Coordinates of C-alpha atoms and ligand atoms in Angstrom, one line a residue:
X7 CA 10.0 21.0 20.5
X8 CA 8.0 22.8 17.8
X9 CA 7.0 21.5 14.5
X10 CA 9.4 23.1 11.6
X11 CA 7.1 24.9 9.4
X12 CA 7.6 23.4 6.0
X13 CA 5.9 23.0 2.3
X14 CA 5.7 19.2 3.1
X15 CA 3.4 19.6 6.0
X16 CA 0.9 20.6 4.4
X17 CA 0.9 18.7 1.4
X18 CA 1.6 15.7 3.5
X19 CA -1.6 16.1 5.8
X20 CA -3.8 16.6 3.0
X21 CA -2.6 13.7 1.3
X22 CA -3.0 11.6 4.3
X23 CA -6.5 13.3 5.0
X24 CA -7.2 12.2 1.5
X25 CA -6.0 8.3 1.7
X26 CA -8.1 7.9 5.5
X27 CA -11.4 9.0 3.8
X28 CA -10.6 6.6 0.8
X29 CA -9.8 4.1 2.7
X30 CA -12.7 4.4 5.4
X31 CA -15.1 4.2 2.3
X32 CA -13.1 1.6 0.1
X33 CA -16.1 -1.4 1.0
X34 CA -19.3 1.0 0.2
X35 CA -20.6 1.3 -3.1
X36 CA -19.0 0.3 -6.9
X37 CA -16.1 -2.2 -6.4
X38 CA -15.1 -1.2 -9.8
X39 CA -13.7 2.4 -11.3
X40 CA -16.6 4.7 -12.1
X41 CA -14.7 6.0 -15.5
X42 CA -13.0 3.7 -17.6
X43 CA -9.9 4.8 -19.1
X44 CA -10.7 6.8 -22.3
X45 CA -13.5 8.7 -19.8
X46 CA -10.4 9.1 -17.5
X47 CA -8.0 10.6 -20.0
X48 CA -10.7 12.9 -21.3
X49 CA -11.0 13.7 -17.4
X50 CA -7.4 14.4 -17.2
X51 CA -5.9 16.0 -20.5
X52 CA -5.1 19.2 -19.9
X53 CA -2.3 21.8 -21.6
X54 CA 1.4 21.8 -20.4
X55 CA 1.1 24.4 -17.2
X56 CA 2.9 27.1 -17.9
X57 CA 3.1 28.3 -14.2
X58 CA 3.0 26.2 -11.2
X59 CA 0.8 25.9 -8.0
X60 CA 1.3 25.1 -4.3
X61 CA 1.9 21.3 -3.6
X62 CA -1.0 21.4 -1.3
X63 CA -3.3 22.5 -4.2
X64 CA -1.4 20.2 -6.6
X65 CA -3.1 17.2 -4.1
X66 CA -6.3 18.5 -4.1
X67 CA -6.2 18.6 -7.8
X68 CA -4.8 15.3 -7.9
X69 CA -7.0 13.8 -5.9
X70 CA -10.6 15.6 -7.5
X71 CA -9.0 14.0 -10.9
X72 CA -8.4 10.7 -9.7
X73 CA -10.5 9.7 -7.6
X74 CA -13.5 7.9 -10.5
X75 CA -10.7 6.3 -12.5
X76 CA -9.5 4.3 -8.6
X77 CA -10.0 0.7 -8.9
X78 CA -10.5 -0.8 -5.3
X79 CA -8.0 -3.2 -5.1
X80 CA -7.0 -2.4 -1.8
X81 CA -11.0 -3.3 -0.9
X82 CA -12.0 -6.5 0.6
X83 CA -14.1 -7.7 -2.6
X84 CA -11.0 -7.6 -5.0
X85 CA -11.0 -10.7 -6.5
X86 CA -9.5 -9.8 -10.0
X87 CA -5.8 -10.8 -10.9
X88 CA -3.4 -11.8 -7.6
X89 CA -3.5 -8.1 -6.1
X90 CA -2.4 -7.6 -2.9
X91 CA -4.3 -4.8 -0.6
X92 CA -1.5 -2.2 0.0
X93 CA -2.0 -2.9 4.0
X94 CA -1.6 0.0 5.8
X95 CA 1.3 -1.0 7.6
X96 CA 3.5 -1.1 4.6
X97 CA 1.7 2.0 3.2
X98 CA 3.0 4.0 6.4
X99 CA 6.1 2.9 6.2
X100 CA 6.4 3.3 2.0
X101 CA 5.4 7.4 2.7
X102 CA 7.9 7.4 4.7
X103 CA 10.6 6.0 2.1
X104 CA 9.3 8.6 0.2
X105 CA 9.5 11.4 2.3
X106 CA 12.7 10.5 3.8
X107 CA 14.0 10.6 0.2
X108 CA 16.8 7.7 1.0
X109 CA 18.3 6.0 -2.7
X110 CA 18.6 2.4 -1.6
X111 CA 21.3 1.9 -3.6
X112 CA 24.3 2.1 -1.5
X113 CA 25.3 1.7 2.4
X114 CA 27.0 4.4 2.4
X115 CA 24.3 6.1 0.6
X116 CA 21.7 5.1 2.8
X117 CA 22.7 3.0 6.3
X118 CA 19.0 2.6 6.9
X119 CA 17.8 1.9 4.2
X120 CA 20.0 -1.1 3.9
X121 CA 20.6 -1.8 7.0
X122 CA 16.2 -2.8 6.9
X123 CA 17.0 -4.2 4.2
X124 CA 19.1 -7.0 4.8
X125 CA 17.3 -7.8 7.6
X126 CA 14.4 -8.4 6.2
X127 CA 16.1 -10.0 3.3
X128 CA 16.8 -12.6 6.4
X129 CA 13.7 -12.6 7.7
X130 CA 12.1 -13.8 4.0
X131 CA 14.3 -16.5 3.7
X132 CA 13.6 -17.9 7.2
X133 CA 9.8 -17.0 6.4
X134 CA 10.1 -18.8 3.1
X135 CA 12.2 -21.6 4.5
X136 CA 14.8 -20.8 1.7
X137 CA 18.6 -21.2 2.1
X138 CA 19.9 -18.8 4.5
X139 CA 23.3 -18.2 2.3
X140 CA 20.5 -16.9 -0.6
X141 CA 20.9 -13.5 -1.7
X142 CA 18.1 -11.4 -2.2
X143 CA 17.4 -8.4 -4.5
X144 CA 14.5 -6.0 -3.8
X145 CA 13.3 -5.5 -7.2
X146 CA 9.5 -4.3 -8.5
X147 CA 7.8 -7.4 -8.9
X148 CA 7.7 -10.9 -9.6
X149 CA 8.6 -9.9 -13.3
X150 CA 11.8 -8.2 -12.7
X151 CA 12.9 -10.8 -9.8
X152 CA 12.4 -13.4 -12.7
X153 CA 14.8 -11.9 -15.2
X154 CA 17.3 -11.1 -12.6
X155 CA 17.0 -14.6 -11.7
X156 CA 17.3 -15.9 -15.0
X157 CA 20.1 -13.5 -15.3
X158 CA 21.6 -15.3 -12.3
X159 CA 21.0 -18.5 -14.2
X160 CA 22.3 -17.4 -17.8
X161 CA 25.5 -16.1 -16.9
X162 CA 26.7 -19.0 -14.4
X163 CA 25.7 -21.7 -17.0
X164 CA 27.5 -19.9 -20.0
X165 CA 30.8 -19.5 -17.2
X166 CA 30.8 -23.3 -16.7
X167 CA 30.9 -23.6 -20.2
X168 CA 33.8 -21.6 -20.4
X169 CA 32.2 -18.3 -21.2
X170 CA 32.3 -15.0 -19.6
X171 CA 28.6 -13.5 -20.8
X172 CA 28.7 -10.6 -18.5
X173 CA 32.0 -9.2 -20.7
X174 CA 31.8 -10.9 -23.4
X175 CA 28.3 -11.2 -24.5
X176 CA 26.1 -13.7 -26.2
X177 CA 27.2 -13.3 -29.7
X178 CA 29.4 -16.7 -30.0
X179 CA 28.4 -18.4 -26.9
X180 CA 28.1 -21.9 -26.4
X181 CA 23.6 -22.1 -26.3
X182 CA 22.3 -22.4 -23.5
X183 CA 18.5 -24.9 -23.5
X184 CA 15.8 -23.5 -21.4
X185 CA 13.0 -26.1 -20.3
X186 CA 10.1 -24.5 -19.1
X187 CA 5.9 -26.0 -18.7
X188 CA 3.9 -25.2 -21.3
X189 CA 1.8 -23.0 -18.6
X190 CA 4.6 -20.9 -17.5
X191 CA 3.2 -17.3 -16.4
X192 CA 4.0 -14.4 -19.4
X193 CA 6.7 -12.9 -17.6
X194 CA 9.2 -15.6 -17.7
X195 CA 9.1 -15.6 -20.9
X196 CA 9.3 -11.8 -21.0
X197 CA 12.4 -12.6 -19.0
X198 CA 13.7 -14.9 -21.9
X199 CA 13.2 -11.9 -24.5
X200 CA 15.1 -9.7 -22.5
X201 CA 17.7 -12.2 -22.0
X202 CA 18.1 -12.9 -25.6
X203 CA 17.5 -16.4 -24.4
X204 CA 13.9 -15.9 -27.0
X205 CA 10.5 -17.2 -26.0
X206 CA 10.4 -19.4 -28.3
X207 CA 13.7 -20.9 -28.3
X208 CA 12.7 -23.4 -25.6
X209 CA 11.3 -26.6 -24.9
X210 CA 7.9 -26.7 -23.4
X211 CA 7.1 -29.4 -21.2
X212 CA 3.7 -30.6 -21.3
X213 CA 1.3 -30.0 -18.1
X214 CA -1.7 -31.7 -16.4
X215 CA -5.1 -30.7 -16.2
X216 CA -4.0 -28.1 -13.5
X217 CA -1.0 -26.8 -15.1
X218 CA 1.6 -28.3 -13.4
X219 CA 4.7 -30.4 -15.2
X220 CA 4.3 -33.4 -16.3
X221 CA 7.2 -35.7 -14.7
X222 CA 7.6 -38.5 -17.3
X223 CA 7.7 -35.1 -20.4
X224 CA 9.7 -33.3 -18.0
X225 CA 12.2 -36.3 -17.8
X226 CA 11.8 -37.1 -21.3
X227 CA 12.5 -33.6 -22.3
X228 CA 15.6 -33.8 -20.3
X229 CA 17.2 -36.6 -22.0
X230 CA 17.2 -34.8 -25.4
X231 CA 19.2 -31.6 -24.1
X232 CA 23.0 -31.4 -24.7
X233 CA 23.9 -29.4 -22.5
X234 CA 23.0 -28.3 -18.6
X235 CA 19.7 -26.3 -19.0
X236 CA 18.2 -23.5 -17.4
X237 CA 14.8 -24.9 -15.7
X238 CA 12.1 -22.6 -14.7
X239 CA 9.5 -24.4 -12.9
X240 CA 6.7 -23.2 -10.8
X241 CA 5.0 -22.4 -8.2
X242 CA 1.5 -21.4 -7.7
X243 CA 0.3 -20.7 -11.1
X244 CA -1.6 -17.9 -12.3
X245 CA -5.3 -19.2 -12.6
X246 CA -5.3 -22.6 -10.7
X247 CA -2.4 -22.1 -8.1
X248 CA -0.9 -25.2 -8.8
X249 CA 2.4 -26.2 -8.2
X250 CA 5.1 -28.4 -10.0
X251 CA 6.0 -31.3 -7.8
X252 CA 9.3 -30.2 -6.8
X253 CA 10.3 -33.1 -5.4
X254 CA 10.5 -35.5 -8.4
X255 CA 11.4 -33.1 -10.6
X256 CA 14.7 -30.9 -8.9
X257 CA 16.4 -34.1 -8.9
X258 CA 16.3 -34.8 -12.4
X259 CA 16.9 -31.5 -13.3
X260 CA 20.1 -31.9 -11.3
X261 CA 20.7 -35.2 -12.2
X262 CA 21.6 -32.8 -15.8
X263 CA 23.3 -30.0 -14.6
X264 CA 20.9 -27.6 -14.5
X265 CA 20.7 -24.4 -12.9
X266 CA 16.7 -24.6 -11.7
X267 CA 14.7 -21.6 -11.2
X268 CA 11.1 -21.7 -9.6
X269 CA 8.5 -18.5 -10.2
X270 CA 6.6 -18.4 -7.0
X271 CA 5.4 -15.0 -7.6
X272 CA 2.3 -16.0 -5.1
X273 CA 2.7 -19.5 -4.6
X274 CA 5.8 -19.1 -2.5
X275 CA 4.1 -18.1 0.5
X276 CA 2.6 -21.2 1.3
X277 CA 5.7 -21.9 2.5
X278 CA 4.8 -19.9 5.7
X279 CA 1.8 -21.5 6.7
X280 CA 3.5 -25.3 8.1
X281 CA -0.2 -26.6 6.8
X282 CA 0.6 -25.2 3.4
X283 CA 4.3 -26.0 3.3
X284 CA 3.8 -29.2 1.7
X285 CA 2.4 -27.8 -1.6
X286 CA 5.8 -26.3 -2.3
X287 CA 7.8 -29.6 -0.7
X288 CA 11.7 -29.5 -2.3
X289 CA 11.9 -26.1 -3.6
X290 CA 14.3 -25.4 -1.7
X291 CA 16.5 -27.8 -3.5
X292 CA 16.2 -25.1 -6.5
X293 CA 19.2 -22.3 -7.1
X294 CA 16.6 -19.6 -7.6
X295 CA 13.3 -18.3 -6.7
X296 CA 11.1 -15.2 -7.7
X297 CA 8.6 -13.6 -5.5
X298 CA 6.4 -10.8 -5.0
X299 CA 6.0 -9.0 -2.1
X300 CA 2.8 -6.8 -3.4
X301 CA 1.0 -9.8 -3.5
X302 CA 0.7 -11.9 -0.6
X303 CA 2.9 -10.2 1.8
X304 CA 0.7 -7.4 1.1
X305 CA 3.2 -4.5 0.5
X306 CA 2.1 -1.5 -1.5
X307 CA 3.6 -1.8 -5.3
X308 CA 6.3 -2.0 -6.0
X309 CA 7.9 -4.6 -4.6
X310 CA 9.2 -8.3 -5.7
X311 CA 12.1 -10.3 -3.9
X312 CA 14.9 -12.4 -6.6
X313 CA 16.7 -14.7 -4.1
X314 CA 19.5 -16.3 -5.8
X315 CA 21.1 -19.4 -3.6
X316 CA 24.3 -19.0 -5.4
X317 CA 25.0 -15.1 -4.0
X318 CA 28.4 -14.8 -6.1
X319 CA 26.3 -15.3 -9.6
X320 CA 23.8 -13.3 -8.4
X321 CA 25.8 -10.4 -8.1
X322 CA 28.3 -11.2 -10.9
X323 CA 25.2 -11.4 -13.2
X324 CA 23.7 -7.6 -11.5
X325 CA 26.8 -5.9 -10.0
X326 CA 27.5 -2.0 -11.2
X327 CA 30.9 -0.9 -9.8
X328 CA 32.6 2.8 -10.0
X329 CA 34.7 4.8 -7.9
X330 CA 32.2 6.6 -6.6
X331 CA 30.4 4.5 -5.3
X332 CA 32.0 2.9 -2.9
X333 CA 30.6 0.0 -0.6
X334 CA 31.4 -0.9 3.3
X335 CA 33.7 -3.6 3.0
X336 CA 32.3 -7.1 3.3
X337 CA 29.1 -6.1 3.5
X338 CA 26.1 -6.7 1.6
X339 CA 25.6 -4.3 -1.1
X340 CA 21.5 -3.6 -2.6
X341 CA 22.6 -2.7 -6.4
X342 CA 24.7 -6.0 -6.6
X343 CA 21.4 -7.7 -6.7
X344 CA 18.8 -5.4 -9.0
X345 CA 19.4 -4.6 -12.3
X346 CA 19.1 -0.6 -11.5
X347 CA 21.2 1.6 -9.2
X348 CA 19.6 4.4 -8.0
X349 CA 15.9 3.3 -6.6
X350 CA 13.6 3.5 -3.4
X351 CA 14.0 2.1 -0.5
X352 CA 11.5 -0.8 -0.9
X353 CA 13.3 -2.6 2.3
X354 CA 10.7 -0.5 4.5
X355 CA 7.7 -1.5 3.4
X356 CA 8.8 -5.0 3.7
X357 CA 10.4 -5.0 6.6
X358 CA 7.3 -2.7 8.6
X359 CA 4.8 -5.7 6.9
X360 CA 6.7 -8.9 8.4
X361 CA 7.1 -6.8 11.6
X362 CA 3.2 -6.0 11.6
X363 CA 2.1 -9.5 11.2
X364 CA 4.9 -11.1 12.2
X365 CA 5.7 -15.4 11.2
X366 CA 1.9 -16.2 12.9
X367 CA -0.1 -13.4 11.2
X368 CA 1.3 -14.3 7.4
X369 CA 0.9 -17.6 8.2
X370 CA -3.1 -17.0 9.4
X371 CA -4.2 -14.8 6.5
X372 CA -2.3 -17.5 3.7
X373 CA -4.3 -20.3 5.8
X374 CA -7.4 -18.0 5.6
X375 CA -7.1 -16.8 1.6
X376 CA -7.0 -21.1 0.7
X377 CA -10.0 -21.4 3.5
X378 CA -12.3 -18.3 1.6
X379 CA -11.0 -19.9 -1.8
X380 CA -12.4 -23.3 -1.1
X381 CA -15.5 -22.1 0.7
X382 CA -16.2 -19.9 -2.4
X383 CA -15.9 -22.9 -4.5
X384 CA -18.2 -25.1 -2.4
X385 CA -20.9 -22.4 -2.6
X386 CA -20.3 -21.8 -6.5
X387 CA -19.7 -25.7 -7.4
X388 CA -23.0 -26.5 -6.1
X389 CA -25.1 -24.3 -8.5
X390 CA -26.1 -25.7 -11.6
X391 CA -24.5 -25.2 -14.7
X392 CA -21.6 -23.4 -12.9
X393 CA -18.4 -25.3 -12.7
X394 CA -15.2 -25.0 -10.7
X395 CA -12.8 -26.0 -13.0
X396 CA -9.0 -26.0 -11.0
X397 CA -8.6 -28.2 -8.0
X398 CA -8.7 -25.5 -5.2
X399 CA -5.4 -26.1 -3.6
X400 CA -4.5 -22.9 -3.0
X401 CA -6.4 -19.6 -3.3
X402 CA -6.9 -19.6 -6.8
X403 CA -10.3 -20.2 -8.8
X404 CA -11.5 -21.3 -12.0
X405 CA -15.0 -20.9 -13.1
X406 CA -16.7 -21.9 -16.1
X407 CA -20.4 -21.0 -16.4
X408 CA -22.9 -23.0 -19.0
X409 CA -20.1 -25.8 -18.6
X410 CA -23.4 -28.1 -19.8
X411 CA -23.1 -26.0 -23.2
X412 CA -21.7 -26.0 -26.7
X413 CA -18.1 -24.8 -25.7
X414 CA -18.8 -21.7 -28.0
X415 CA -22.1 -21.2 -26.0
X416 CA -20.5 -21.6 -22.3
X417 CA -17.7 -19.3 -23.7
X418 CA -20.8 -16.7 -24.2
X419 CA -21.9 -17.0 -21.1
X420 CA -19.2 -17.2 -19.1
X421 CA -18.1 -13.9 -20.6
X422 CA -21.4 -12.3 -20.3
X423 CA -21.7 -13.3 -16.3
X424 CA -18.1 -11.8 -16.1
X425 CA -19.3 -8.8 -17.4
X426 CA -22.7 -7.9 -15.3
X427 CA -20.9 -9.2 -12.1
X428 CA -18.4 -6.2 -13.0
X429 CA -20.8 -4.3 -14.0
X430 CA -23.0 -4.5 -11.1
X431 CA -19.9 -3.8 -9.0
X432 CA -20.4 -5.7 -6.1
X433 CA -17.0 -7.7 -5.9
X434 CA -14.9 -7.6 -9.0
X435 CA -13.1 -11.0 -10.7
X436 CA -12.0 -11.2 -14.2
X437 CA -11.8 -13.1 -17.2
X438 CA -9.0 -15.4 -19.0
X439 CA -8.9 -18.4 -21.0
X440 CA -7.9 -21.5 -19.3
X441 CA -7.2 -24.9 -21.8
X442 CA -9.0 -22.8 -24.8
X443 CA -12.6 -21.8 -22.9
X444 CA -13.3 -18.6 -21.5
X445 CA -13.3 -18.9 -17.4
X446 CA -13.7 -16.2 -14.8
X447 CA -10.3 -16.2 -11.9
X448 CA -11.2 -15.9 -8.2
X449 CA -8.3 -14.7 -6.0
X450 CA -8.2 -14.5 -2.6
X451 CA -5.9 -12.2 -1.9
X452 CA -7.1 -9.2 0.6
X453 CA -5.5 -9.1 3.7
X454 CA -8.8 -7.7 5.4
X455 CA -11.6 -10.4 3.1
X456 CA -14.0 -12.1 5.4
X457 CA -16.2 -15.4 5.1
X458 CA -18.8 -12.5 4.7
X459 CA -17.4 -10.8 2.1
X460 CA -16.5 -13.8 0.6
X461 CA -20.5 -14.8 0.8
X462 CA -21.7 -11.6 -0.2
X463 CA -19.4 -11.9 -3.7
X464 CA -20.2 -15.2 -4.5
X465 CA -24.3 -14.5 -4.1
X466 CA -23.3 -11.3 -6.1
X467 CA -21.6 -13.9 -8.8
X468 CA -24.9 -16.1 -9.0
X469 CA -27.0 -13.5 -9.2
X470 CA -25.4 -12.8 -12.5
X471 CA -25.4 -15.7 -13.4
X472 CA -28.7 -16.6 -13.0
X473 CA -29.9 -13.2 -14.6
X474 CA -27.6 -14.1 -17.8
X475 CA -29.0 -18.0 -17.9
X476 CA -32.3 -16.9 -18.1
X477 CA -31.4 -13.9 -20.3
X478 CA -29.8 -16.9 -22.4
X479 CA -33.1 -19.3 -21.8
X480 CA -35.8 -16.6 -23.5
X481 CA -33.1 -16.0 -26.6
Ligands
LIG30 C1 2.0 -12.0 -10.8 C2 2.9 -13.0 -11.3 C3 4.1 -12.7 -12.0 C4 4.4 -11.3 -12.3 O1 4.6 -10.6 -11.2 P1 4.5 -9.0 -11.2 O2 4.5 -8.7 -9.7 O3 3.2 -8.6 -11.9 O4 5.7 -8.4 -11.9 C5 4.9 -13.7 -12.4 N1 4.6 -15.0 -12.2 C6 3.4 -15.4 -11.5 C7 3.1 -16.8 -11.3 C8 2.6 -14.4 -11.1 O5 1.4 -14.7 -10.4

């Protein structure tokens, strides 16, 4: 056989030529972009073209352009924000999606592409230990997954009140009470927005030092509702990694009525690691989950799972019908699951990473992430005035520096650290406030970080430390 000449070849190569190199070099030198974004944009700004060019040269363009403004969070010293590494295997296979140009959006449409898909919709839920019967939507992320979730959870509550949102609207529904913690991540409540459900038209349960639900609020917040709520509780939150305590809490959300949805953007995959399991014990009494594949599973963006127990509301809350689109009877249909119709064929990615790794491999490199996480914490606790503030359960950090300090002085300096550490670009992590103070997150996150990079960061993070307590010492 001989290779078809054609436009993509070319373009194709160089664009693979381009990501090896990148790649090869991804652990050497800055860990953060060389041009920040206004540097970028000045960079990049150019006229409308008025004629084009060949694909091939478009890359090289592309890539000349680019490459300061790259942040390495596919590099092994990514500690900033819960960023997977884009692992090669589901980079492969997501070039491929591309190049194959399939619309996920239909079986008749593509028979691969969701074909992969449901089976690795089965695979997650064994992986996850979820309900088997759950239906699963490949959406972009854990943002999406939660307001087609909450979607899920809107409509069916309004039905068994007699009301038929997805025809009828909200205007003139019976309400419907949402109880959320008080440390809910941002989405969910950008979820709520979109929902016309409002993010501030709930009650917020109060949380514990770590961010997790506190039962007795939770079951006193309960009693006051008047109708069956929508609960969204957690797991794995954003800075600490804590999770609600499923176990006491389902049941008393049940005891109510309530349709209970967990956001386990991250925190979900514990559930593959049978040490780990136990963090997330009884959530799979929930209805709904929302998870992200581009974080722990380690796909390349975009990719997030919305697993609805309850597969009827699911796609009664999502489904778009028309005669042209028709299905293959009795079988399981993408777009009755995500809120769009025509998309990629995300199923590949996720199906070539749980193939790669397989049950034993995702389950090593979670085990591995908390491992890193509490070594790194051991290493940072014991340096004085550095403080690990979250209880390292998982593989999430907290860090307060000058934690001996006026608050208004440790927020100074914990900000200042934050900044030469990225500035020196040795490992990068990133600021947030966490119960009012300024802290700097860890996560552990990259499929490929070692005890040695993990080493190398942290003496990276106490070097600027030390440099900005005695900075702060001569003042
Ligand atoms: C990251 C995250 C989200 C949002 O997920 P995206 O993938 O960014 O859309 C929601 N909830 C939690 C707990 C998260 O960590």
């Amino acid at each position: 056989m001989t290779a078809l000449p054609h436009p993509l070849a070319d373009a194709l190569d160089r664009a693979a030529s381009h990501a090896k190199t990148f790649r090869a070099g991804i652990d050497d030198g800055l860990q953060r972009p060389a041009l920040d974004y206004p540097a970028m944009l000045a960079r990049a700004a150019a006229p409308l073209p008025e004629a084009g060019i060949a694909a091939a040269e478009v890359i090289e363009q592309l890539v000349e352009l680019a490459t300061p403004g790259l942040h390495k969070m596919a590099g092994r010293r990514f500690f900033g924000w819960v960023i997977g590494n884009s692992h090669p295997a589901g980079v492969a296979a997501d070039w491929l999606a591309s190049a194959w140009g399939q619309n996920a959006a239909n079986p008749q449409a593509s028979p691969a592409a969701c074909a992969l898909e449901t089976v690795a919709s089965s695979w997650l839920l064994e992986l996850l230990d979820l309900p088997r019967e759950s239906s699963v939507g490949f959406v972009t992320g854990a943002t999406l997954a939660n307001f087609v979730c909450l979607a899920a959870a809107r409509d069916e509550l309004l039905r068994r009140a007699g009301w038929d949102a997805a025809a009828d609207g909200l205007f003139g529904a019976p309400p419907v009470e949402v109880v959320i913690g008080a440390e809910a991540h941002a989405t969910v409540f950008s979820g709520l927005q979109f929902l016309g459900l409002g993010r501030n038209r709930v009650h917020r349960v109060a949380t514990n030092a770590q961010g997790a639900i506190l039962p007795e609020a939770f079951a006193t917040v309960l009693a006051a509702v008047r109708s069956p709520p929508l609960v969204v509780l957690q797991a794995g939150q954003i800075n600490s990694g804590a999770f609600d305590d499923f176990a006491r809490l389902v049941p008393l959300a049940r005891a109510r009525g309530a349709w209970i949805h967990v956001d386990g953007a991250f925190g979900l995959w514990a559930r593959a690691s049978m040490r780990l399991a136990a963090l997330a014990a009884g959530v799979e009494l929930a209805d709904s989950w929302a998870t992200d594949g581009h974080k722990w599973l380690q796909t390349p963006y975009d990719g997030g799972f919305a697993i609805v127990r309850d597969a009827a509301a699911h796609a009664r809350a999502m489904s778009t019908t028309a005669s042209y689109l028709p299905g293959v009877a009795g079988e399981r249909d993408p777009s009755h699951f995500v809120p769009e119709l025509s998309r990629r064929a995300r199923g590949f990615a996720t199906w070539a990473l749980i193939r790669h790794l397989g049950r034993a491999g995702i389950a090593a490199m979670v085990e591995r992430h908390v491992e890193l996480a509490q070594r790194m914490a051991a290493r940072l606790g014991h340096e004085p005035g550095v403080t690990v503030v979250n209880e390292v359960v998982l593989n999430q950090l907290v860090v307060r520096f000058g934690a001996d300090r006026t608050p208004a002085e440790g927020d100074r300096l914990t900000r200042a650290t934050i900044a030469r550490i990225q500035a020196d670009g040795e490992c990068f992590a990133g600021g947030a406030q966490w119960h009012g103070a300024w802290v700097m997150r860890i996560s552990v996150i990259g499929f490929d970080t070692t005890e040695a990079d993990a080493d190398r960061s942290v003496e990276a993070m106490l070097r600027a430390w030390r440099a900005v307590r005695s900075g702060a010492a001569a003042d």
